Each structure stands twice: as structure tokens, then as C-alpha cells.
Amino acid sequence: MITSFINRLLGKTPKASATPFGKREDVPVAVHGIDPSLVDGRALDVLHTLKRAGHEAYIVGGAVRDLLLGLRPKDFDVATSATPEQVKSLFRRAFIIGRRFRIVHVVFGRGREHEVIEVSTLRAYLDSADAEQISGNERSQKAALVGVGHAVDASGRVLRDNVWGTLEQDAARRDFSVNALYYDPETEVVVDFHHGIRDAKKRVLRLIGDPATRYREDPVRIIRAVRFAAKLSGLGFHFDSKTRAPLRPSLPLLAEVPPSRLFDEMLKLLQTGHALASLEQLQTLGLGQGIYPLLDVVVERAHDPFVRAALQDTDRRVAEEKSVVPSFLLACVLWSDVREGWGRRQQAGSSPFAALQEAVDEAFDARIGDVSGRGKLAADMREIWLMQPRFDKRSGQAPFALVEQPRFRAGFDFLRLRAQVGEIDEELSHWWETFSLANEAVRRDMLEALRLEQQRNRAPAKGTGRAKAPRAPRSTADETRPELDPNQPELGEAEHGAAVGSEGGAADAAPARKRRRRRKPAGGGAGASAEGGGGGGARAADSSAD
């Protein structure tokens, strides 16, 4: 009151109260400089269809930010005045998803070549005090949330947000100023309410509104803030001080977020091409522990050579626009648990495969927890781990069966990383890579070559441990000597056991006589002849020896 009185005496005009909606600016192409050729044709199709139906429609969010920076966006989102049901009715392949905030996925193409344009309805700006108050959370109050457009829990966290509004209201609801930009490719105008273009040029990440309140409304914004900072750090973006300050104090708010949503946000941190940068941001901001138990493990092991190689490999694949799956990365992160348990059980006397199965179960119980309910994820992780000892068996039909397994490539990539960090011999990795790419004839040649090599390596271990001397040229008598009966004992066996029951002078006889005596019919005398042509050959050998 005193301040107002003094201001009136001095002739100062009181400042207008701050509005959450900002001030609309229509920025022309001469200022923003966006190249329209960088806009995806399918996003343009969605925009044109919505506009022909009489609705407002803009490209919005990170795509506009990337276009401002001269980058070609990988994903395009569209904001429209049409409701989800109206959007769905305009496209042949459109699907309404989400409960907390309903959006529409418009799908183009099929299989791996498909493209999804995400279409969201403009949201209303509503005060949390006007929302329906729900005690408990999304799981415990499912029935109470049915049909509710706007609801919050006791902490102010938004549980339902399906009340539609205007463009300026929608802009006030968005997280960061650089993501609250609306681009119309037809007029080439960018609509800016919160100085997003200015922040983009200054490389500043600034939350719209009061940061502490925004984190409380949706604690997952803490994780998204880290992801945006990691993604844009390479371009020089950094947090505005007011946005950064409440991050760590707001961390306990994540305890009320459903684990499934935290798990999905963790995967976005690790699988959008900036995994290593995201982990560095978490540690820099003091958020390395406490977001999600499995993420805590990833942060702890980020400098482990095997885990780091897996994270680098994931970032590389995303950069090359190749697919990535969470089962592979999580299998790498938890491999040290499995490997330690596997070794411990084998030392205790368990068979290798049984020991590995028990170690996998132990790792799931200790580390995975609620994620173990995700059937395919858990099954894929198990298959990658249980495939590892099978790579050691390179004989018979086993290699042919292994390369036909649906998850062979994931199992092999896991093996390759193990070889890369020196856990196993690189020769094994190279062999399987060659085998998997070869035709059947080459594969059989590889197996035969490996069999002969293994046979040569085992040969010195037999008998006295010395390699066999080169065989002398066969004499004429040798050429007439018949092949030994395969059912008869080896020569070495005769020397150690078969001659024990022979007559006294037999032990001192020449080896050829021993062989002849073993072939005598039961009860025959010393001069009895052997059956068939074998006897003559034996006598020729005896006379030659004498």
C-alpha cells in the first residue's frame, strides 16, 4: 500500500499483473528463416486435411525448434483445434491413445517404413484449484477418474487433462519456451507467445511459468528436462538458472508417479540417441540416484567398459536410424549380476546351463522388480543371456540351429560386445559373424576346418603327451598286411592288458606276434592259422620280422 502511494506521488504507472498466456507474436519468415523444404510431406498432408475440414492446425514442439536451428526433424507433431474424435474421423489409419491426455496417432505406410504423425488437441489452461480433487493415485482411483476431464491428486499432480482450449492457452501449458512455437507452413509464420525464438537463438532452456509449480504439476518434467538438456547440449543449450534450481528439491515428487511411466521415461533417456549425454546430465544435476531403481543401476555402471560399450552402440544405432530394443541394453546393464551368479553356482557344482538359469532368476528378482511383468521384455533378456553358452558349441547341427533363432542377432551383438571389451576371445565373435553370413556349403567347410583344428590340438594330449613321430614308408610286407578288425583292441591296449593272459614267452615276442596271437581263434594252438586271408598276411609279417 505504501509503495503504491509513493508511486502515485512520483507519477509512476503500476505494472500490469503478469499473465500466464504471454503475448502473441506472428514472426515472418524473414525473421525466423525456416526452410519449408525441411518439413515432412506426411506432416503437410495432415495439416492440409485438418485445415480443409475447417480446423486450426500447426506444426508444434521440438520440430519447430529443430527447423529454427536449420535441422531436419526426425519427428513431427501437429496441434489442432479438432477434438481427438474429429481427427480420427478424417484419416483412414488413425488411433486415439492415452488416458491422462488423449492424442491421435495418424499412421502412414506399413512395417518398418511406417511413419507416425502425432496430433494433439489444443489444451485449456486451467487452475489446479478448479480441478476435481482425487485422493490416491491413478491405480487406486481408476473408477473415480472415468469420464473426468481435469483432475489432480493431493500434491497437485495432474491425473487427467482432457479439457480443450485455445492456441494461447495451449502455449501456456507447454513445458519449455523453445517448444511452445507454432509453425504454419502455408503462411510460413511462426506464432510465439513466450519468447521461444529469442531463447532458441540464445540457446537457453527455460520453463514457462513458475518452475517449481510446473514440476509439481507433472514431476516427469524433471526427467524430460534432463533429456532435453542432453539432446541439445551438443548445440550449446543450457538451463536457465530459475529452471535448474528446483530440479533436485523436486525429486521426491517422482515417488507418486506410476512405475510403468517412470520406466518409459527411463527408456526415452537411454534410447533416443543421447544415452551417454543423459547420464552425464543426471550426475551433473545431482539426479543420479532416486529417479527409478533400474536407472540408478545404469548410472552406477555407466563407466563399466561393457555397459559403456552398450550405451555407445545404442547411440550409434539411433544416429544411423537403426532400430534399438530395451531388452538388449538392459541385458547389458545387468550382465555383471548374471555373470557373477553364474560363476558362483558353477564353482558350487551346478552344471553350466542350470547355473546360468538360476543366476538369471536371481538377477530378475534383485533388479528388475515390476518390469518382470513385461512379458516380452523379460523373455528377450533371458534369451540373450541363455544364448551365450550356446556360442561355445561349434559342432554338428547346433550352429545351424542357433543362427535360425529369432533372437540370434541380439544374442550375437551381445557376444560381440563381450569380445570387444576382452571378456572372451575375439576369434569366437569373428567366427560366428562369418558363419552367420555364409551359405550352407561354406558353413560346413568352416565346421570341418574347426573339427580338424581341434583334433590336431588334442592329439599331443594322448598317450605320453608327445606328438607322434612321422610314419616311415610302408614295406612290401606292410602293403600286404590286412586292415585290423575294428572291433579288436588298439595296439596300446594289448600292450597294457591283452597279453597278460597269454603264454609265458608271448610277453617277450615282437609286436607283430602279439597282434597275430590276439587274432587266433579261441582254443587254437600256436601254429593255428587265422581265418580268411588275414592269416597269410600275418605270417608274412612274422617271417619278415624274424
Coordinates of C-alpha atoms in Angstrom, one line a residue:
M1 CA 0.0 0.0 0.0
I2 CA 2.8 2.5 1.0
T3 CA 4.7 1.5 -2.2
S4 CA 1.6 2.2 -4.3
F5 CA 1.1 5.6 -2.6
I6 CA 4.7 6.6 -3.2
N7 CA 4.4 5.5 -6.9
R8 CA 1.4 7.7 -7.3
L9 CA 3.2 10.7 -5.8
L10 CA 6.1 10.1 -8.2
G11 CA 3.8 9.7 -11.1
K12 CA 4.8 6.0 -11.8
T13 CA 2.3 3.8 -13.6
P14 CA 1.8 0.5 -11.8
K15 CA 2.9 -2.6 -13.8
A16 CA 0.1 -4.7 -15.2
S17 CA -0.2 -8.1 -13.5
A18 CA 1.7 -10.8 -15.3
T19 CA -0.4 -13.1 -17.5
P20 CA 0.4 -16.8 -17.9
F21 CA -0.5 -16.5 -21.6
G22 CA 2.2 -14.2 -22.7
K23 CA 1.9 -12.0 -25.7
R24 CA 1.3 -13.4 -29.2
E25 CA 3.8 -12.6 -31.9
D26 CA 3.4 -13.7 -35.5
V27 CA 7.0 -14.0 -36.7
P28 CA 7.5 -13.9 -40.5
V29 CA 9.9 -16.0 -42.5
A30 CA 12.3 -13.0 -42.9
V31 CA 12.9 -13.2 -39.2
H32 CA 12.8 -16.9 -38.3
G33 CA 14.3 -18.1 -41.6
I34 CA 12.8 -21.7 -41.6
D35 CA 13.3 -23.6 -44.8
P36 CA 9.9 -25.2 -45.7
S37 CA 11.6 -27.9 -47.7
L38 CA 12.7 -29.5 -44.4
V39 CA 9.1 -30.2 -43.4
D40 CA 8.0 -33.8 -43.9
G41 CA 5.4 -34.3 -46.7
R42 CA 3.2 -36.5 -44.5
A43 CA 3.0 -33.8 -41.8
L44 CA 1.9 -31.4 -44.5
D45 CA -0.8 -33.9 -45.6
V46 CA -2.1 -34.0 -42.0
L47 CA -2.1 -30.1 -41.8
H48 CA -3.9 -29.7 -45.1
T49 CA -6.5 -32.3 -44.3
L50 CA -7.3 -30.6 -40.9
K51 CA -7.4 -27.1 -42.5
R52 CA -9.7 -28.2 -45.3
A53 CA -12.1 -29.5 -42.6
G54 CA -12.2 -26.1 -41.0
H55 CA -9.8 -26.6 -38.1
E56 CA -6.7 -24.7 -37.0
A57 CA -3.5 -26.8 -37.4
Y58 CA 0.1 -26.1 -36.8
I59 CA 3.4 -27.9 -36.6
V60 CA 4.4 -27.6 -33.0
G61 CA 7.1 -28.5 -30.4
G62 CA 10.6 -29.9 -31.0
A63 CA 10.1 -30.0 -34.8
V64 CA 9.8 -26.2 -34.9
R65 CA 12.8 -25.8 -32.6
D66 CA 14.9 -28.0 -34.9
L67 CA 13.6 -26.2 -38.0
L68 CA 14.7 -22.8 -36.4
L69 CA 18.2 -24.3 -36.0
G70 CA 18.3 -25.4 -39.6
L71 CA 18.0 -29.1 -38.7
R72 CA 15.7 -31.7 -40.4
P73 CA 13.4 -33.0 -37.6
K74 CA 13.0 -36.8 -37.2
D75 CA 9.5 -36.5 -35.8
F76 CA 6.7 -34.1 -36.5
D77 CA 3.8 -33.2 -34.0
V78 CA 0.7 -31.3 -35.0
A79 CA -1.5 -29.2 -32.8
T80 CA -5.1 -28.6 -33.8
S81 CA -8.4 -27.2 -32.7
A82 CA -10.1 -30.5 -33.7
T83 CA -11.0 -33.0 -31.0
P84 CA -9.5 -36.5 -31.0
E85 CA -12.7 -37.9 -32.3
Q86 CA -12.8 -35.4 -35.2
V87 CA -9.2 -36.0 -36.1
K88 CA -9.8 -39.8 -36.1
S89 CA -12.7 -39.4 -38.5
L90 CA -10.6 -37.5 -41.1
F91 CA -7.9 -40.3 -41.6
R92 CA -8.2 -43.9 -42.6
R93 CA -5.5 -45.1 -40.2
A94 CA -5.7 -43.0 -37.0
F95 CA -5.8 -44.2 -33.4
I96 CA -6.7 -42.4 -30.2
I97 CA -4.3 -43.3 -27.4
G98 CA -3.6 -42.2 -23.8
R99 CA -5.8 -41.6 -20.8
R100 CA -4.1 -38.8 -18.9
F101 CA -4.1 -36.7 -22.1
R102 CA -5.7 -38.2 -25.2
I103 CA -3.9 -37.8 -28.5
V104 CA -4.2 -39.3 -32.0
H105 CA -1.6 -41.2 -34.0
V106 CA -2.0 -40.8 -37.7
V107 CA -0.1 -43.7 -39.4
F108 CA 1.4 -43.7 -42.9
G109 CA 2.9 -46.7 -44.5
R110 CA 3.4 -50.2 -43.0
G111 CA 6.1 -52.3 -41.4
R112 CA 9.5 -50.8 -40.8
E113 CA 8.8 -48.0 -43.2
H114 CA 5.8 -46.7 -41.3
E115 CA 5.6 -43.1 -40.1
V116 CA 3.5 -41.7 -37.2
I117 CA 2.4 -38.1 -37.1
E118 CA 1.2 -37.3 -33.5
V119 CA -1.8 -35.0 -33.4
S120 CA -2.9 -33.3 -30.2
T121 CA -5.9 -31.1 -29.5
L122 CA -5.2 -27.6 -28.1
R123 CA -5.5 -27.8 -24.3
A124 CA -7.2 -25.4 -22.0
Y125 CA -5.3 -23.5 -19.3
L126 CA -7.0 -24.5 -16.0
D127 CA -6.1 -23.7 -12.4
S128 CA -5.4 -26.8 -10.4
A129 CA -7.7 -25.3 -7.7
D130 CA -10.6 -25.7 -10.1
A131 CA -9.8 -29.3 -10.9
E132 CA -11.5 -32.3 -9.3
Q133 CA -9.5 -33.4 -6.3
I134 CA -8.7 -37.1 -6.2
S135 CA -7.3 -38.9 -3.2
G136 CA -4.8 -41.6 -4.1
N137 CA -3.2 -42.2 -7.5
E138 CA -4.1 -43.4 -11.0
R139 CA -4.0 -47.0 -10.0
S140 CA -6.1 -46.8 -6.8
Q141 CA -8.7 -44.4 -8.2
K142 CA -9.3 -45.7 -11.7
A143 CA -13.1 -45.8 -11.2
A144 CA -13.2 -42.2 -9.9
L145 CA -11.3 -40.9 -12.9
V146 CA -13.6 -42.4 -15.5
G147 CA -15.1 -39.6 -17.6
V148 CA -13.3 -36.8 -15.7
G149 CA -11.7 -34.1 -17.9
H150 CA -9.5 -32.4 -15.3
A151 CA -8.3 -34.0 -12.1
V152 CA -5.3 -33.6 -9.7
D153 CA -4.1 -35.5 -6.7
A154 CA -3.4 -34.1 -3.2
S155 CA 0.1 -32.9 -4.3
G156 CA -1.2 -31.0 -7.3
R157 CA 0.0 -33.6 -9.8
V158 CA -2.3 -33.7 -12.9
L159 CA -4.1 -37.0 -13.3
R160 CA -6.4 -36.1 -16.2
D161 CA -6.0 -33.2 -18.6
N162 CA -8.6 -33.6 -21.4
V163 CA -10.3 -30.1 -21.5
W164 CA -9.8 -28.4 -24.8
G165 CA -8.9 -24.7 -25.2
T166 CA -7.3 -22.0 -27.5
L167 CA -3.9 -21.6 -29.0
E168 CA -2.7 -19.1 -26.4
Q169 CA -3.9 -21.4 -23.6
D170 CA -2.2 -24.4 -25.2
A171 CA 1.1 -22.5 -25.4
A172 CA 0.9 -21.7 -21.7
R173 CA 0.5 -25.4 -20.9
R174 CA 3.7 -26.4 -22.7
D175 CA 7.0 -27.2 -20.9
F176 CA 9.7 -25.1 -22.5
S177 CA 9.6 -21.8 -24.3
V178 CA 11.5 -23.3 -27.3
N179 CA 8.8 -26.0 -27.6
A180 CA 5.9 -23.5 -27.4
L181 CA 6.2 -22.4 -31.0
Y182 CA 3.6 -23.0 -33.7
Y183 CA 4.5 -23.1 -37.4
D184 CA 2.1 -22.7 -40.3
P185 CA 3.9 -23.9 -43.5
E186 CA 1.2 -22.4 -45.7
T187 CA 1.7 -18.8 -44.4
E188 CA 5.3 -19.5 -43.2
V189 CA 4.5 -17.7 -40.0
V190 CA 5.7 -18.9 -36.5
V191 CA 3.4 -18.0 -33.6
D192 CA 5.4 -17.2 -30.5
F193 CA 3.8 -16.4 -27.1
H194 CA 6.8 -16.9 -24.7
H195 CA 9.9 -15.6 -26.5
G196 CA 10.8 -19.1 -27.7
I197 CA 12.6 -17.8 -30.8
R198 CA 14.7 -15.5 -28.6
D199 CA 15.6 -18.4 -26.2
A200 CA 16.4 -20.6 -29.2
K201 CA 18.8 -18.1 -30.5
K202 CA 20.4 -17.7 -27.1
R203 CA 20.5 -21.5 -26.6
V204 CA 18.5 -21.2 -23.3
L205 CA 16.2 -23.9 -21.9
R206 CA 13.5 -22.1 -19.9
L207 CA 10.3 -23.5 -18.4
I208 CA 7.2 -21.5 -19.0
G209 CA 5.6 -20.2 -15.7
D210 CA 6.9 -20.9 -12.2
P211 CA 9.3 -23.9 -12.5
A212 CA 8.6 -25.3 -9.0
T213 CA 4.9 -25.3 -9.8
R214 CA 5.4 -26.9 -13.2
Y215 CA 7.5 -29.7 -11.7
R216 CA 4.8 -30.3 -9.1
E217 CA 2.0 -30.4 -11.7
D218 CA 3.9 -33.2 -13.5
P219 CA 7.0 -34.5 -11.9
V220 CA 8.0 -36.3 -15.0
R221 CA 9.0 -32.9 -16.3
I222 CA 12.2 -33.4 -14.2
I223 CA 13.2 -36.3 -16.4
R224 CA 12.1 -34.6 -19.6
A225 CA 14.2 -31.5 -18.7
V226 CA 17.3 -33.8 -18.3
R227 CA 16.5 -35.4 -21.7
F228 CA 16.1 -32.0 -23.5
A229 CA 19.3 -30.7 -21.9
A230 CA 21.2 -33.9 -23.0
K231 CA 19.8 -33.8 -26.5
L232 CA 20.6 -30.1 -27.1
S233 CA 23.8 -29.9 -25.1
G234 CA 25.8 -30.6 -28.3
L235 CA 24.2 -27.5 -29.8
G236 CA 25.2 -25.3 -26.8
F237 CA 21.8 -25.2 -25.0
H238 CA 21.9 -24.8 -21.2
F239 CA 19.3 -24.4 -18.4
D240 CA 18.1 -21.0 -17.3
S241 CA 19.0 -20.6 -13.6
K242 CA 15.4 -20.5 -12.4
T243 CA 14.6 -23.7 -14.3
R244 CA 17.5 -25.6 -12.9
A245 CA 17.3 -24.5 -9.2
P246 CA 14.1 -26.5 -8.3
L247 CA 15.2 -29.7 -10.1
R248 CA 16.8 -31.6 -7.2
P249 CA 14.4 -30.4 -4.5
S250 CA 11.5 -31.6 -6.6
L251 CA 13.0 -35.2 -6.9
P252 CA 10.8 -36.7 -4.1
L253 CA 7.7 -35.9 -6.2
L254 CA 8.6 -38.8 -8.5
A255 CA 7.7 -41.2 -5.8
E256 CA 4.0 -40.7 -6.7
V257 CA 4.4 -41.4 -10.4
P258 CA 3.4 -44.9 -11.6
P259 CA 6.5 -47.2 -12.1
S260 CA 5.4 -48.0 -15.6
R261 CA 5.5 -44.3 -16.6
L262 CA 8.9 -43.9 -15.0
F263 CA 10.2 -47.0 -16.8
D264 CA 9.0 -45.5 -20.2
E265 CA 10.7 -42.2 -19.4
M266 CA 13.9 -44.0 -18.5
L267 CA 13.9 -45.7 -21.9
K268 CA 13.5 -42.3 -23.6
L269 CA 16.6 -41.1 -21.7
L270 CA 18.6 -44.2 -22.9
Q271 CA 17.2 -44.9 -26.4
T272 CA 16.7 -41.6 -28.1
G273 CA 20.4 -41.3 -29.3
H274 CA 21.8 -39.4 -26.3
A275 CA 22.2 -42.0 -23.6
L276 CA 25.7 -41.1 -22.5
A277 CA 24.9 -37.3 -22.5
S278 CA 21.7 -38.0 -20.5
L279 CA 23.7 -39.9 -17.8
E280 CA 26.2 -37.1 -17.6
Q281 CA 23.4 -34.6 -17.2
L282 CA 21.9 -36.7 -14.4
Q283 CA 25.2 -36.7 -12.5
T284 CA 25.9 -33.0 -13.1
L285 CA 22.5 -32.0 -11.8
G286 CA 22.7 -34.3 -8.7
L287 CA 19.9 -36.6 -10.0
G288 CA 22.0 -39.7 -10.4
Q289 CA 20.1 -41.6 -7.7
G290 CA 16.4 -41.6 -6.8
I291 CA 14.5 -41.3 -10.0
Y292 CA 14.0 -45.1 -10.7
P293 CA 15.9 -48.1 -9.2
L294 CA 16.9 -49.5 -12.6
L295 CA 18.1 -46.1 -13.8
D296 CA 20.2 -45.9 -10.6
V297 CA 22.0 -49.1 -11.7
V298 CA 22.6 -47.7 -15.1
V299 CA 24.1 -44.5 -13.7
E300 CA 26.3 -46.6 -11.3
R301 CA 27.7 -48.7 -14.1
A302 CA 28.0 -46.1 -16.8
H303 CA 31.8 -46.3 -16.7
D304 CA 31.9 -50.1 -16.7
P305 CA 33.6 -50.9 -20.1
F306 CA 30.9 -53.4 -21.1
V307 CA 27.9 -51.1 -20.2
R308 CA 29.6 -48.1 -21.7
A309 CA 30.2 -50.0 -25.0
A310 CA 26.4 -50.9 -25.0
L311 CA 25.4 -47.3 -24.5
Q312 CA 27.7 -46.1 -27.2
D313 CA 26.4 -48.8 -29.5
T314 CA 22.8 -47.7 -28.8
D315 CA 23.6 -44.1 -29.5
R316 CA 25.3 -45.1 -32.8
R317 CA 22.4 -47.2 -34.0
V318 CA 19.9 -44.4 -33.3
A319 CA 22.2 -42.0 -35.2
E320 CA 22.2 -44.4 -38.1
E321 CA 18.4 -44.7 -37.9
K322 CA 18.6 -48.4 -36.9
S323 CA 16.2 -50.0 -34.5
V324 CA 17.0 -50.4 -30.8
V325 CA 15.2 -52.5 -28.2
P326 CA 15.2 -52.1 -24.5
S327 CA 15.9 -55.8 -23.8
F328 CA 19.3 -55.6 -25.3
L329 CA 20.5 -52.6 -23.4
L330 CA 19.1 -53.8 -20.1
A331 CA 20.6 -57.2 -20.6
C332 CA 24.0 -55.5 -21.0
V333 CA 23.5 -53.4 -17.9
L334 CA 22.6 -56.4 -15.7
W335 CA 25.1 -58.8 -17.2
S336 CA 27.6 -58.4 -14.4
D337 CA 25.0 -59.6 -11.9
V338 CA 24.2 -62.7 -14.1
R339 CA 27.9 -63.5 -14.8
E340 CA 28.8 -63.3 -11.1
G341 CA 25.9 -65.5 -10.1
W342 CA 26.7 -67.9 -12.9
G343 CA 30.3 -68.4 -11.9
R344 CA 29.5 -68.7 -8.2
R345 CA 27.0 -71.5 -8.9
Q346 CA 29.3 -73.4 -11.2
Q347 CA 32.0 -73.3 -8.5
A348 CA 29.5 -74.8 -6.1
G349 CA 29.0 -77.8 -8.5
S350 CA 26.0 -76.8 -10.7
S351 CA 26.0 -77.6 -14.4
P352 CA 26.7 -74.6 -16.6
F353 CA 23.2 -74.3 -18.0
A354 CA 21.4 -74.8 -14.7
A355 CA 23.8 -72.4 -13.0
L356 CA 23.0 -69.7 -15.7
Q357 CA 19.3 -70.2 -15.4
E358 CA 19.4 -69.7 -11.6
A359 CA 21.7 -66.7 -12.0
V360 CA 19.2 -65.1 -14.4
D361 CA 16.3 -65.7 -12.0
E362 CA 18.3 -64.1 -9.2
A363 CA 19.1 -61.0 -11.3
F364 CA 15.5 -60.5 -12.2
D365 CA 14.4 -60.8 -8.6
A366 CA 17.0 -58.4 -7.4
R367 CA 17.0 -55.7 -10.1
I368 CA 14.0 -55.9 -12.4
G369 CA 11.1 -55.9 -10.0
D370 CA 7.9 -54.6 -11.6
V371 CA 9.4 -54.7 -15.0
S372 CA 9.4 -58.5 -14.8
G373 CA 5.7 -58.3 -15.6
R374 CA 6.5 -57.1 -19.1
G375 CA 6.4 -60.5 -20.7
K376 CA 8.3 -59.8 -24.0
L377 CA 11.0 -57.7 -22.4
A378 CA 11.8 -60.3 -19.8
A379 CA 11.7 -63.2 -22.3
D380 CA 14.0 -61.4 -24.7
M381 CA 16.5 -60.6 -21.9
R382 CA 16.5 -64.2 -20.8
E383 CA 17.0 -65.4 -24.3
I384 CA 20.0 -63.2 -24.9
W385 CA 21.7 -64.4 -21.7
L386 CA 20.9 -68.1 -22.2
M387 CA 22.2 -68.0 -25.7
Q388 CA 25.7 -67.1 -24.6
P389 CA 27.0 -70.6 -23.7
R390 CA 25.5 -72.0 -26.9
F391 CA 28.0 -70.0 -28.9
D392 CA 30.8 -72.2 -27.4
K393 CA 29.3 -75.3 -29.2
R394 CA 30.5 -75.2 -32.8
S395 CA 30.0 -78.8 -34.0
G396 CA 27.2 -80.9 -35.5
Q397 CA 23.9 -79.2 -36.3
A398 CA 24.0 -76.9 -33.2
P399 CA 25.4 -73.9 -35.1
F400 CA 22.9 -74.2 -37.9
A401 CA 20.0 -74.3 -35.4
L402 CA 21.4 -71.3 -33.5
V403 CA 21.6 -68.9 -36.4
E404 CA 18.0 -69.7 -37.2
Q405 CA 16.8 -68.4 -33.8
P406 CA 14.7 -65.3 -34.0
R407 CA 16.8 -63.5 -31.4
F408 CA 20.2 -64.7 -32.8
R409 CA 21.2 -61.2 -33.9
A410 CA 20.6 -59.7 -30.5
G411 CA 22.5 -62.7 -28.9
F412 CA 25.4 -62.3 -31.3
D413 CA 25.6 -58.5 -30.8
F414 CA 25.8 -59.2 -27.1
L415 CA 28.6 -61.7 -27.8
R416 CA 30.4 -59.2 -30.0
L417 CA 30.4 -56.6 -27.2
R418 CA 31.8 -59.2 -24.8
A419 CA 34.7 -59.8 -27.2
Q420 CA 35.1 -56.0 -27.7
V421 CA 35.9 -55.5 -24.0
G422 CA 38.1 -58.6 -23.8
E423 CA 35.7 -60.8 -21.8
I424 CA 36.0 -63.6 -24.5
D425 CA 38.3 -64.3 -27.4
E426 CA 37.6 -62.1 -30.4
E427 CA 38.1 -65.2 -32.6
L428 CA 34.8 -66.6 -31.4
S429 CA 33.0 -63.4 -32.4
H430 CA 34.6 -63.3 -35.8
W431 CA 33.8 -67.0 -36.5
W432 CA 30.1 -66.6 -35.7
E433 CA 29.9 -63.4 -37.8
T434 CA 31.4 -65.2 -40.8
F435 CA 29.3 -68.3 -40.2
S436 CA 26.0 -66.3 -39.9
L437 CA 26.6 -64.6 -43.3
A438 CA 27.9 -67.6 -45.2
N439 CA 26.0 -70.1 -47.4
E440 CA 25.5 -73.7 -46.3
A441 CA 28.5 -75.1 -48.2
V442 CA 30.9 -72.6 -46.6
R443 CA 29.3 -73.2 -43.2
R444 CA 30.0 -76.9 -43.5
D445 CA 33.6 -76.2 -44.6
M446 CA 34.1 -74.0 -41.6
L447 CA 32.8 -76.7 -39.2
E448 CA 35.1 -79.3 -40.8
A449 CA 38.1 -77.0 -40.6
L450 CA 37.3 -76.3 -37.0
R451 CA 36.9 -80.0 -36.2
L452 CA 40.3 -80.8 -37.8
E453 CA 42.0 -77.9 -35.9
Q454 CA 40.5 -79.1 -32.6
Q455 CA 41.6 -82.7 -33.4
R456 CA 45.2 -81.5 -34.0
N457 CA 45.2 -79.5 -30.8
R458 CA 44.0 -82.5 -28.8
A459 CA 46.5 -85.0 -30.4
P460 CA 49.6 -84.2 -28.2
A461 CA 47.5 -84.8 -25.0
K462 CA 47.1 -88.5 -25.8
G463 CA 49.5 -91.3 -24.6
T464 CA 52.7 -89.8 -23.3
G465 CA 51.9 -86.3 -24.3
R466 CA 54.4 -86.3 -27.1
A467 CA 53.5 -85.7 -30.7
K468 CA 53.6 -88.8 -32.9
A469 CA 56.7 -89.4 -35.0
P470 CA 56.3 -89.3 -38.7
R471 CA 55.3 -92.6 -40.2
A472 CA 58.0 -94.5 -42.1
P473 CA 57.3 -95.7 -45.6
R474 CA 55.5 -98.9 -45.6
S475 CA 57.4 -102.1 -46.6
T476 CA 56.2 -104.7 -49.1
A477 CA 55.1 -106.8 -46.1
D478 CA 53.1 -103.8 -44.8
E479 CA 51.4 -103.4 -48.2
T480 CA 50.1 -107.0 -47.9
R481 CA 49.0 -106.6 -44.2
P482 CA 45.2 -106.6 -43.9
E483 CA 43.3 -103.9 -42.0
L484 CA 42.8 -104.7 -38.4
D485 CA 39.3 -105.7 -37.2
P486 CA 37.8 -102.5 -35.9
N487 CA 36.3 -104.5 -33.0
Q488 CA 39.7 -105.5 -31.8
P489 CA 41.6 -103.5 -29.1
E490 CA 44.2 -100.9 -30.0
L491 CA 47.8 -101.9 -30.0
G492 CA 48.4 -99.9 -26.8
E493 CA 45.6 -101.8 -25.1
A494 CA 47.2 -105.1 -26.0
E495 CA 50.5 -104.0 -24.5
H496 CA 48.8 -103.0 -21.2
G497 CA 46.2 -105.7 -20.8
A498 CA 45.5 -108.2 -23.6
A499 CA 48.9 -110.1 -23.3
V500 CA 48.6 -110.7 -19.6
G501 CA 46.7 -113.9 -20.1
S502 CA 49.0 -115.3 -22.9
E503 CA 51.6 -118.0 -22.6
G504 CA 54.9 -117.1 -20.8
G505 CA 57.0 -116.4 -23.9
A506 CA 54.3 -114.3 -25.6
A507 CA 55.1 -111.2 -23.5
D508 CA 58.7 -111.2 -24.9
A509 CA 57.6 -111.6 -28.5
A510 CA 57.7 -108.9 -31.2
P511 CA 54.6 -106.7 -31.6
A512 CA 53.6 -108.4 -34.8
R513 CA 53.4 -111.8 -33.0
K514 CA 51.2 -110.1 -30.3
R515 CA 48.8 -108.9 -33.0
R516 CA 48.8 -112.4 -34.6
R517 CA 48.1 -114.1 -31.3
R518 CA 45.2 -111.8 -30.5
R519 CA 43.5 -112.9 -33.7
K520 CA 43.8 -116.6 -33.0
P521 CA 40.5 -118.5 -32.7
A522 CA 39.6 -119.4 -29.1
G523 CA 41.3 -122.6 -28.1
G524 CA 43.7 -122.6 -31.1
G525 CA 47.4 -123.6 -30.8
A526 CA 50.4 -121.5 -31.6
G527 CA 50.6 -122.8 -35.2
A528 CA 46.8 -122.4 -36.0
S529 CA 46.1 -120.2 -39.0
A530 CA 43.9 -117.1 -38.8
E531 CA 40.6 -117.0 -40.7
G532 CA 40.5 -115.8 -44.3
G533 CA 43.4 -114.1 -45.9
G534 CA 44.4 -112.4 -42.7
G535 CA 46.5 -115.4 -41.5
G536 CA 48.8 -115.4 -44.6
G537 CA 49.4 -111.7 -44.2
A538 CA 50.2 -112.2 -40.5
R539 CA 52.7 -115.0 -41.2
A540 CA 54.4 -112.9 -44.0
A541 CA 54.8 -110.2 -41.5
D542 CA 56.2 -112.6 -38.9
S543 CA 58.7 -114.1 -41.3
S544 CA 59.8 -110.6 -42.3
A545 CA 60.2 -109.7 -38.7
D546 CA 62.3 -112.8 -38.0

